[in-house]
Amino acid sequence: MTTYSALLRIPGVARLISAQLVARFPGGMLSLAFLIFVENRTGRYADAGLMLAATSIGQAVAGPLTSRWMGKWGMRRVLSLTLAICTLSVLSIALVPMTLPFYMVLGLLCGLSTPPIQPAVRTIYPKLVNSTQLTPLFSLDASAQEIIWVLGPVVTTFVSTQIGPMWGILLAATLMVGGGAWFIASPEVGRVRIPPSRRKLGSVLKKPTVLIATMTGFLLVGACAAVEAGVVATFGDEGLEAGVVLAIFSLGSLVGGLALGHVPISPWSLARRMFLVAFGMAAATAMLGVWWLAVTLFLAGAGIAPALAVLFAIVSSSVKFSDTAEAYGWIGTGQLIGAAIGSAIAGFLIDTNGPAGALWVAAGFAFAGFVLPALTRPWLPDLRGRDASPIPDTEPVQLQGPG
Protein backbone atom coordinates (compact mmCIF):
# COMPACT_ATOMS: atom_id res chain seq x y z
CA MET A 1 0.00 0.00 0.00
CA THR A 2 3.00 2.29 0.43
CA THR A 3 3.48 2.32 -3.34
CA TYR A 4 -0.11 3.35 -3.91
CA SER A 5 -0.04 6.12 -1.29
CA ALA A 6 3.14 7.46 -2.89
CA LEU A 7 1.42 7.52 -6.28
CA LEU A 8 -1.55 9.43 -4.92
CA ARG A 9 0.75 12.12 -3.54
CA ILE A 10 2.08 12.91 -7.01
CA PRO A 11 0.47 16.17 -8.23
CA GLY A 12 -2.51 15.48 -10.45
CA VAL A 13 -2.73 11.70 -9.98
CA ALA A 14 -5.42 11.63 -7.30
CA ARG A 15 -7.46 14.30 -9.07
CA LEU A 16 -7.30 12.57 -12.43
CA ILE A 17 -8.17 9.14 -11.01
CA SER A 18 -11.12 10.62 -9.10
CA ALA A 19 -12.44 12.66 -12.02
CA GLN A 20 -12.29 9.78 -14.49
CA LEU A 21 -13.94 7.43 -11.99
CA VAL A 22 -16.93 9.74 -11.61
CA ALA A 23 -17.07 10.34 -15.37
CA ARG A 24 -17.03 6.61 -16.07
CA PHE A 25 -19.35 5.66 -13.20
CA PRO A 26 -22.36 5.47 -15.56
CA GLY A 27 -20.50 2.62 -17.27
CA GLY A 28 -21.26 0.53 -14.20
CA MET A 29 -24.89 1.60 -14.22
CA LEU A 30 -26.24 1.93 -17.74
CA SER A 31 -25.99 -1.72 -18.85
CA LEU A 32 -27.96 -2.90 -15.85
CA ALA A 33 -30.29 0.10 -15.97
CA PHE A 34 -31.01 -0.49 -19.67
CA LEU A 35 -31.48 -4.23 -19.00
CA ILE A 36 -34.07 -3.60 -16.28
CA PHE A 37 -35.73 -0.73 -18.18
CA VAL A 38 -36.18 -2.51 -21.52
CA GLU A 39 -37.22 -5.83 -19.95
CA ASN A 40 -39.78 -3.89 -17.91
CA ARG A 41 -41.14 -2.25 -21.06
CA THR A 42 -41.13 -5.27 -23.38
CA GLY A 43 -41.23 -8.26 -21.01
CA ARG A 44 -38.33 -10.05 -22.75
CA TYR A 45 -34.71 -10.40 -21.68
CA ALA A 46 -33.81 -11.11 -25.31
CA ASP A 47 -35.06 -7.62 -26.26
CA ALA A 48 -32.97 -6.10 -23.50
CA GLY A 49 -29.96 -8.10 -24.71
CA LEU A 50 -30.43 -6.79 -28.26
CA MET A 51 -30.60 -3.21 -27.04
CA LEU A 52 -27.42 -3.69 -24.98
CA ALA A 53 -25.75 -5.29 -27.97
CA ALA A 54 -26.59 -2.25 -30.13
CA THR A 55 -25.13 0.06 -27.50
CA SER A 56 -21.95 -1.98 -27.20
CA ILE A 57 -21.54 -2.21 -30.98
CA GLY A 58 -21.77 1.58 -31.18
CA GLN A 59 -19.08 1.92 -28.52
CA ALA A 60 -16.94 -0.64 -30.30
CA VAL A 61 -17.10 1.20 -33.62
CA ALA A 62 -16.42 4.58 -32.03
CA GLY A 63 -13.58 3.52 -29.72
CA PRO A 64 -10.59 3.66 -32.10
CA LEU A 65 -12.05 6.59 -34.08
CA THR A 66 -12.75 8.98 -31.22
CA SER A 67 -9.49 7.99 -29.54
CA ARG A 68 -7.58 8.81 -32.72
CA TRP A 69 -9.49 12.08 -33.15
CA MET A 70 -8.11 13.28 -29.83
CA GLY A 71 -4.68 13.44 -31.44
CA LYS A 72 -6.07 15.46 -34.36
CA TRP A 73 -8.50 17.85 -32.69
CA GLY A 74 -7.50 17.74 -29.02
CA MET A 75 -8.89 15.84 -26.08
CA ARG A 76 -11.19 18.53 -24.77
CA ARG A 77 -13.00 19.13 -28.06
CA VAL A 78 -13.64 15.45 -28.71
CA LEU A 79 -14.66 14.73 -25.12
CA SER A 80 -17.06 17.70 -24.95
CA LEU A 81 -18.82 16.86 -28.22
CA THR A 82 -19.24 13.17 -27.46
CA LEU A 83 -20.43 13.92 -23.92
CA ALA A 84 -23.21 16.19 -25.20
CA ILE A 85 -24.49 13.70 -27.79
CA CYS A 86 -24.29 10.72 -25.45
CA THR A 87 -26.20 12.54 -22.70
CA LEU A 88 -29.03 13.48 -25.08
CA SER A 89 -29.27 9.86 -26.28
CA VAL A 90 -29.47 8.48 -22.74
CA LEU A 91 -32.14 11.00 -21.73
CA SER A 92 -34.20 10.15 -24.82
CA ILE A 93 -34.15 6.44 -23.96
CA ALA A 94 -35.42 7.17 -20.46
CA LEU A 95 -38.03 9.82 -21.25
CA VAL A 96 -39.48 9.02 -24.69
CA PRO A 97 -41.76 5.95 -25.03
CA MET A 98 -40.78 3.83 -28.03
CA THR A 99 -40.60 0.33 -29.45
CA LEU A 100 -37.57 -1.98 -29.49
CA PRO A 101 -36.15 -0.85 -32.88
CA PHE A 102 -36.00 2.75 -31.68
CA TYR A 103 -34.44 1.70 -28.38
CA MET A 104 -31.78 -0.09 -30.41
CA VAL A 105 -31.16 2.95 -32.64
CA LEU A 106 -30.75 5.26 -29.65
CA GLY A 107 -28.63 2.65 -27.91
CA LEU A 108 -26.38 2.56 -30.97
CA LEU A 109 -26.12 6.37 -30.97
CA CYS A 110 -25.35 6.33 -27.25
CA GLY A 111 -22.56 3.86 -27.89
CA LEU A 112 -21.16 5.77 -30.86
CA SER A 113 -20.92 8.94 -28.78
CA THR A 114 -19.51 7.46 -25.58
CA PRO A 115 -16.75 9.88 -24.44
CA PRO A 116 -13.30 8.23 -24.86
CA ILE A 117 -12.30 8.94 -21.26
CA GLN A 118 -10.54 5.63 -20.67
CA PRO A 119 -8.10 6.00 -23.61
CA ALA A 120 -7.56 9.63 -22.65
CA VAL A 121 -6.64 8.99 -19.04
CA ARG A 122 -4.38 6.02 -19.81
CA THR A 123 -2.58 8.11 -22.41
CA ILE A 124 -2.04 10.87 -19.83
CA TYR A 125 -0.72 8.55 -17.08
CA PRO A 126 2.80 8.12 -18.55
CA LYS A 127 3.18 11.91 -18.45
CA LEU A 128 2.34 12.11 -14.74
CA VAL A 129 4.68 9.49 -13.25
CA ASN A 130 8.14 8.08 -13.92
CA SER A 131 8.64 4.80 -15.72
CA THR A 132 9.06 2.72 -12.54
CA GLN A 133 5.69 3.91 -11.23
CA LEU A 134 3.67 3.26 -14.37
CA THR A 135 2.86 -0.42 -13.84
CA PRO A 136 1.68 0.12 -10.23
CA LEU A 137 -0.40 3.06 -11.48
CA PHE A 138 -2.08 0.84 -14.07
CA SER A 139 -2.81 -1.66 -11.29
CA LEU A 140 -4.22 1.07 -9.06
CA ASP A 141 -6.37 2.36 -11.91
CA ALA A 142 -7.68 -1.10 -12.77
CA SER A 143 -8.48 -1.71 -9.10
CA ALA A 144 -10.02 1.70 -8.47
CA GLN A 145 -12.35 1.34 -11.43
CA GLU A 146 -13.91 -1.63 -9.67
CA ILE A 147 -15.53 0.90 -7.34
CA ILE A 148 -17.70 1.59 -10.37
CA TRP A 149 -18.72 -2.06 -10.58
CA VAL A 150 -19.09 -2.48 -6.80
CA LEU A 151 -21.37 0.50 -6.24
CA GLY A 152 -22.89 0.85 -9.70
CA PRO A 153 -24.99 -2.35 -9.70
CA VAL A 154 -26.19 -1.79 -6.13
CA VAL A 155 -27.19 1.83 -6.75
CA THR A 156 -28.79 0.99 -10.09
CA THR A 157 -30.74 -1.99 -8.76
CA PHE A 158 -31.98 -0.03 -5.75
CA VAL A 159 -33.06 3.03 -7.74
CA SER A 160 -34.51 1.07 -10.67
CA THR A 161 -36.50 -1.39 -8.54
CA GLN A 162 -37.51 0.79 -5.61
CA ILE A 163 -38.14 4.11 -7.39
CA GLY A 164 -38.55 3.17 -11.04
CA PRO A 165 -36.55 1.86 -14.04
CA MET A 166 -36.50 5.32 -15.63
CA TRP A 167 -34.80 6.85 -12.60
CA GLY A 168 -31.85 4.49 -12.75
CA ILE A 169 -31.07 5.81 -16.23
CA LEU A 170 -31.61 9.45 -15.23
CA LEU A 171 -29.22 9.10 -12.29
CA ALA A 172 -26.57 7.68 -14.62
CA ALA A 173 -27.08 10.61 -17.01
CA THR A 174 -26.59 13.08 -14.16
CA LEU A 175 -23.31 11.47 -13.14
CA MET A 176 -22.23 11.35 -16.78
CA VAL A 177 -22.59 15.11 -17.14
CA GLY A 178 -21.06 16.01 -13.78
CA GLY A 179 -18.15 13.60 -13.99
CA GLY A 180 -17.48 14.32 -17.63
CA ALA A 181 -17.33 18.06 -17.01
CA TRP A 182 -14.95 17.56 -14.07
CA PHE A 183 -12.62 15.38 -16.13
CA ILE A 184 -12.63 17.73 -19.12
CA ALA A 185 -11.85 20.67 -16.84
CA SER A 186 -8.89 18.88 -15.21
CA PRO A 187 -5.61 20.74 -15.91
CA GLU A 188 -3.85 17.54 -17.03
CA VAL A 189 -6.35 17.12 -19.88
CA GLY A 190 -5.42 20.57 -21.16
CA ARG A 191 -1.66 20.17 -20.73
CA VAL A 192 -1.01 16.87 -22.48
CA ARG A 193 -1.28 16.83 -26.26
CA ILE A 194 -1.43 13.54 -28.09
CA PRO A 195 0.69 13.72 -31.27
CA PRO A 196 -1.34 12.88 -34.40
CA SER A 197 -0.54 9.36 -35.52
CA ARG A 198 1.10 9.12 -38.92
CA ARG A 199 -0.03 5.54 -39.43
CA LYS A 200 -3.27 4.33 -40.98
CA LEU A 201 -6.19 3.54 -38.72
CA GLY A 202 -5.83 -0.02 -37.47
CA SER A 203 -2.10 -0.32 -38.17
CA VAL A 204 -1.44 -0.58 -34.45
CA LEU A 205 -3.23 -3.95 -34.46
CA LYS A 206 -0.23 -5.37 -36.31
CA LYS A 207 1.54 -5.30 -32.94
CA PRO A 208 1.06 -8.81 -31.51
CA THR A 209 0.63 -7.49 -27.96
CA VAL A 210 -2.15 -5.10 -29.02
CA LEU A 211 -3.99 -7.83 -30.94
CA ILE A 212 -3.66 -10.35 -28.10
CA ALA A 213 -4.78 -7.75 -25.55
CA THR A 214 -7.77 -6.81 -27.71
CA MET A 215 -8.87 -10.43 -28.17
CA THR A 216 -8.36 -11.31 -24.51
CA GLY A 217 -10.30 -8.23 -23.44
CA PHE A 218 -13.10 -9.29 -25.79
CA LEU A 219 -13.35 -12.66 -24.04
CA LEU A 220 -12.98 -11.29 -20.52
CA VAL A 221 -15.68 -8.63 -20.82
CA GLY A 222 -17.94 -10.98 -22.77
CA ALA A 223 -17.77 -13.33 -19.79
CA CYS A 224 -18.56 -10.50 -17.37
CA ALA A 225 -21.53 -9.34 -19.46
CA ALA A 226 -22.97 -12.86 -19.47
CA VAL A 227 -22.52 -13.08 -15.70
CA GLU A 228 -24.38 -9.80 -15.23
CA ALA A 229 -27.32 -10.95 -17.33
CA GLY A 230 -27.38 -14.36 -15.64
CA VAL A 231 -27.36 -12.92 -12.13
CA VAL A 232 -30.16 -10.46 -12.91
CA ALA A 233 -32.23 -13.25 -14.47
CA THR A 234 -31.58 -15.52 -11.47
CA PHE A 235 -32.93 -13.11 -8.89
CA GLY A 236 -35.27 -11.02 -11.03
CA ASP A 237 -35.47 -7.26 -11.07
CA GLU A 238 -37.69 -6.82 -8.01
CA GLY A 239 -35.08 -7.07 -5.25
CA LEU A 240 -31.53 -6.23 -4.23
CA GLU A 241 -29.97 -9.71 -4.46
CA ALA A 242 -28.73 -9.23 -8.03
CA GLY A 243 -27.07 -5.91 -7.22
CA VAL A 244 -25.44 -7.32 -4.09
CA VAL A 245 -24.03 -10.39 -5.88
CA LEU A 246 -22.68 -8.25 -8.73
CA ALA A 247 -21.14 -5.87 -6.20
CA ILE A 248 -19.37 -8.79 -4.50
CA PHE A 249 -18.18 -9.93 -7.93
CA SER A 250 -16.58 -6.52 -8.46
CA LEU A 251 -15.29 -6.37 -4.89
CA GLY A 252 -13.28 -9.50 -5.68
CA SER A 253 -11.73 -7.66 -8.60
CA LEU A 254 -10.85 -4.68 -6.40
CA VAL A 255 -9.19 -6.92 -3.81
CA GLY A 256 -7.34 -8.93 -6.46
CA GLY A 257 -6.07 -5.83 -8.20
CA LEU A 258 -4.65 -4.30 -5.04
CA ALA A 259 -3.16 -7.60 -3.89
CA LEU A 260 -1.39 -8.34 -7.18
CA GLY A 261 -0.44 -4.80 -8.13
CA HIS A 262 3.18 -5.32 -7.07
CA VAL A 263 3.65 -8.68 -8.77
CA PRO A 264 6.06 -8.41 -11.75
CA ILE A 265 4.48 -9.12 -15.12
CA SER A 266 5.80 -12.14 -17.01
CA PRO A 267 4.60 -13.75 -20.26
CA TRP A 268 2.53 -16.17 -18.15
CA SER A 269 0.83 -13.49 -16.03
CA LEU A 270 -2.19 -12.92 -18.27
CA ALA A 271 -2.98 -16.63 -18.65
CA ARG A 272 -2.69 -17.26 -14.91
CA ARG A 273 -5.03 -14.43 -14.04
CA MET A 274 -7.56 -15.45 -16.68
CA PHE A 275 -7.50 -19.00 -15.34
CA LEU A 276 -8.67 -17.68 -11.97
CA VAL A 277 -11.57 -15.92 -13.70
CA ALA A 278 -12.52 -19.05 -15.65
CA PHE A 279 -12.33 -21.32 -12.60
CA GLY A 280 -14.60 -19.08 -10.53
CA MET A 281 -17.18 -18.69 -13.29
CA ALA A 282 -17.24 -22.42 -14.00
CA ALA A 283 -17.79 -23.11 -10.29
CA ALA A 284 -20.67 -20.60 -10.25
CA THR A 285 -22.69 -22.80 -12.62
CA ALA A 286 -23.02 -25.53 -9.98
CA MET A 287 -25.71 -23.73 -7.94
CA LEU A 288 -27.69 -20.52 -8.27
CA GLY A 289 -28.07 -19.60 -4.60
CA VAL A 290 -27.07 -16.16 -3.32
CA TRP A 291 -24.18 -17.33 -1.14
CA TRP A 292 -22.73 -19.78 -3.65
CA LEU A 293 -22.77 -17.20 -6.43
CA ALA A 294 -21.30 -14.58 -4.11
CA VAL A 295 -18.36 -16.82 -3.14
CA THR A 296 -17.58 -18.19 -6.60
CA LEU A 297 -17.98 -14.86 -8.36
CA PHE A 298 -15.79 -13.16 -5.75
CA LEU A 299 -13.13 -15.73 -6.69
CA ALA A 300 -13.65 -15.09 -10.39
CA GLY A 301 -13.55 -11.35 -9.83
CA ALA A 302 -10.18 -11.60 -8.10
CA GLY A 303 -8.60 -12.20 -11.50
CA ILE A 304 -10.32 -9.42 -13.46
CA ALA A 305 -8.50 -6.24 -12.36
CA PRO A 306 -5.12 -8.03 -12.34
CA ALA A 307 -5.77 -9.25 -15.90
CA LEU A 308 -6.75 -5.75 -17.02
CA ALA A 309 -3.59 -4.31 -15.46
CA VAL A 310 -1.53 -6.75 -17.54
CA LEU A 311 -3.39 -5.71 -20.70
CA PHE A 312 -2.67 -2.03 -20.10
CA ALA A 313 1.00 -2.59 -19.25
CA ILE A 314 1.87 -4.85 -22.18
CA VAL A 315 0.22 -2.45 -24.64
CA SER A 316 1.86 0.62 -23.12
CA SER A 317 5.29 -0.99 -23.37
CA SER A 318 4.94 -1.97 -27.01
CA VAL A 319 3.57 1.07 -28.89
CA LYS A 320 4.63 4.64 -29.55
CA PHE A 321 3.07 7.40 -27.46
CA SER A 322 1.23 8.77 -30.49
CA ASP A 323 -0.43 5.35 -30.94
CA THR A 324 -1.37 4.68 -27.31
CA ALA A 325 -4.82 6.31 -27.45
CA GLU A 326 -5.78 4.35 -30.57
CA ALA A 327 -4.37 1.13 -29.09
CA TYR A 328 -6.46 1.58 -25.95
CA GLY A 329 -9.40 2.43 -28.18
CA TRP A 330 -9.04 -0.92 -29.94
CA ILE A 331 -8.82 -2.70 -26.59
CA GLY A 332 -12.02 -0.96 -25.59
CA THR A 333 -13.58 -2.02 -28.88
CA GLY A 334 -12.66 -5.63 -28.23
CA GLN A 335 -14.16 -5.44 -24.77
CA LEU A 336 -17.35 -3.85 -26.02
CA ILE A 337 -17.84 -6.33 -28.84
CA GLY A 338 -17.40 -8.99 -26.18
CA ALA A 339 -20.07 -7.28 -24.06
CA ALA A 340 -22.41 -7.11 -27.04
CA ILE A 341 -22.00 -10.76 -27.98
CA GLY A 342 -21.96 -11.98 -24.39
CA SER A 343 -25.13 -10.05 -23.54
CA ALA A 344 -26.96 -11.16 -26.67
CA ILE A 345 -26.08 -14.87 -26.33
CA ALA A 346 -26.83 -14.81 -22.61
CA GLY A 347 -30.19 -13.12 -23.21
CA PHE A 348 -31.33 -15.76 -25.69
CA LEU A 349 -30.13 -18.65 -23.52
CA ILE A 350 -31.92 -17.20 -20.49
CA ASP A 351 -35.18 -17.19 -22.45
CA THR A 352 -34.64 -20.77 -23.67
CA ASN A 353 -32.68 -22.51 -20.90
CA GLY A 354 -32.95 -20.31 -17.83
CA PRO A 355 -30.31 -18.29 -15.94
CA ALA A 356 -27.82 -21.17 -15.78
CA GLY A 357 -27.33 -20.89 -19.54
CA ALA A 358 -25.89 -17.39 -19.16
CA LEU A 359 -23.36 -18.60 -16.59
CA TRP A 360 -22.22 -21.38 -18.92
CA VAL A 361 -21.68 -18.74 -21.60
CA ALA A 362 -19.58 -16.77 -19.11
CA ALA A 363 -17.49 -19.79 -18.20
CA GLY A 364 -16.88 -20.60 -21.87
CA PHE A 365 -15.76 -17.07 -22.70
CA ALA A 366 -13.45 -16.97 -19.68
CA PHE A 367 -11.87 -20.34 -20.46
CA ALA A 368 -11.14 -19.18 -24.01
CA GLY A 369 -9.63 -16.06 -22.45
CA PHE A 370 -7.23 -18.32 -20.53
CA VAL A 371 -6.30 -20.49 -23.52
CA LEU A 372 -5.51 -17.56 -25.84
CA PRO A 373 -2.70 -15.90 -23.79
CA ALA A 374 -1.39 -19.31 -22.77
CA LEU A 375 -0.89 -20.27 -26.43
CA THR A 376 0.46 -16.85 -27.46
CA ARG A 377 2.82 -16.27 -24.52
CA PRO A 378 5.94 -16.23 -26.80
CA TRP A 379 4.66 -12.89 -28.18
CA LEU A 380 3.96 -11.35 -24.78
CA PRO A 381 6.65 -9.13 -23.21
CA ASP A 382 8.50 -9.95 -20.01
CA LEU A 383 8.21 -6.75 -17.96
CA ARG A 384 10.02 -8.01 -14.88
CA GLY A 385 12.48 -5.22 -14.18
CA ARG A 386 11.58 -3.44 -17.45
CA ASP A 387 10.08 -0.06 -18.24
CA ALA A 388 6.40 -0.16 -19.19
CA SER A 389 6.36 3.36 -20.66
CA PRO A 390 5.36 3.87 -24.31
CA ILE A 391 8.04 3.96 -26.99
CA PRO A 392 9.07 7.61 -27.51
CA ASP A 393 8.08 9.27 -30.78
CA THR A 394 10.83 10.59 -33.01
CA GLU A 395 9.78 14.16 -32.29
CA PRO A 396 9.26 15.64 -28.82
CA VAL A 397 5.76 15.64 -27.33
CA GLN A 398 4.52 19.19 -26.85
CA LEU A 399 2.85 20.32 -23.67
CA GLN A 400 0.19 22.97 -23.87
CA GLY A 401 -0.36 25.63 -21.27
CA PRO A 402 -3.18 25.33 -18.68
CA GLY A 403 -6.66 25.52 -20.11
mmCIF file of N, CA, C and O in Angstrom, residues 41 110 118 120 146 164 238 284 352:
data_model
loop_
_atom_site.group_PDB
_atom_site.id
_atom_site.type_symbol
_atom_site.label_atom_id
_atom_site.label_comp_id
_atom_site.label_asym_id
_atom_site.label_seq_id
_atom_site.Cartn_x
_atom_site.Cartn_y
_atom_site.Cartn_z
ATOM 1 N N ARG A 41 -40.258 -2.786 -20.014
ATOM 2 C CA ARG A 41 -41.143 -2.249 -21.060
ATOM 3 C C ARG A 41 -41.639 -3.321 -22.023
ATOM 4 O O ARG A 41 -42.776 -3.264 -22.486
ATOM 5 N N CYS A 110 -25.988 6.170 -28.566
ATOM 6 C CA CYS A 110 -25.354 6.330 -27.254
ATOM 7 C C CYS A 110 -23.963 5.707 -27.253
ATOM 8 O O CYS A 110 -22.998 6.297 -26.761
ATOM 9 N N GLN A 118 -11.527 6.651 -21.045
ATOM 10 C CA GLN A 118 -10.540 5.633 -20.669
ATOM 11 C C GLN A 118 -9.271 5.737 -21.516
ATOM 12 O O GLN A 118 -8.162 5.766 -20.954
ATOM 13 N N ALA A 120 -8.168 8.342 -22.973
ATOM 14 C CA ALA A 120 -7.555 9.632 -22.649
ATOM 15 C C ALA A 120 -6.739 9.546 -21.370
ATOM 16 O O ALA A 120 -5.571 9.962 -21.325
ATOM 17 N N GLU A 146 -12.941 -0.655 -10.166
ATOM 18 C CA GLU A 146 -13.909 -1.630 -9.674
ATOM 19 C C GLU A 146 -14.884 -1.007 -8.688
ATOM 20 O O GLU A 146 -15.932 -1.594 -8.402
ATOM 21 N N GLY A 164 -38.017 3.371 -9.698
ATOM 22 C CA GLY A 164 -38.551 3.167 -11.039
ATOM 23 C C GLY A 164 -37.427 2.980 -12.040
ATOM 24 O O GLY A 164 -36.358 3.588 -11.893
ATOM 25 N N GLU A 238 -36.809 -7.386 -9.049
ATOM 26 C CA GLU A 238 -37.688 -6.824 -8.013
ATOM 27 C C GLU A 238 -37.005 -6.691 -6.669
ATOM 28 O O GLU A 238 -37.605 -6.229 -5.707
ATOM 29 N N ALA A 284 -19.392 -21.281 -10.499
ATOM 30 C CA ALA A 284 -20.667 -20.601 -10.253
ATOM 31 C C ALA A 284 -21.838 -21.324 -10.895
ATOM 32 O O ALA A 284 -22.988 -21.170 -10.453
ATOM 33 N N THR A 352 -34.423 -19.379 -23.250
ATOM 34 C CA THR A 352 -34.640 -20.768 -23.673
ATOM 35 C C THR A 352 -34.252 -21.798 -22.613
ATOM 36 O O THR A 352 -34.896 -22.838 -22.500
#
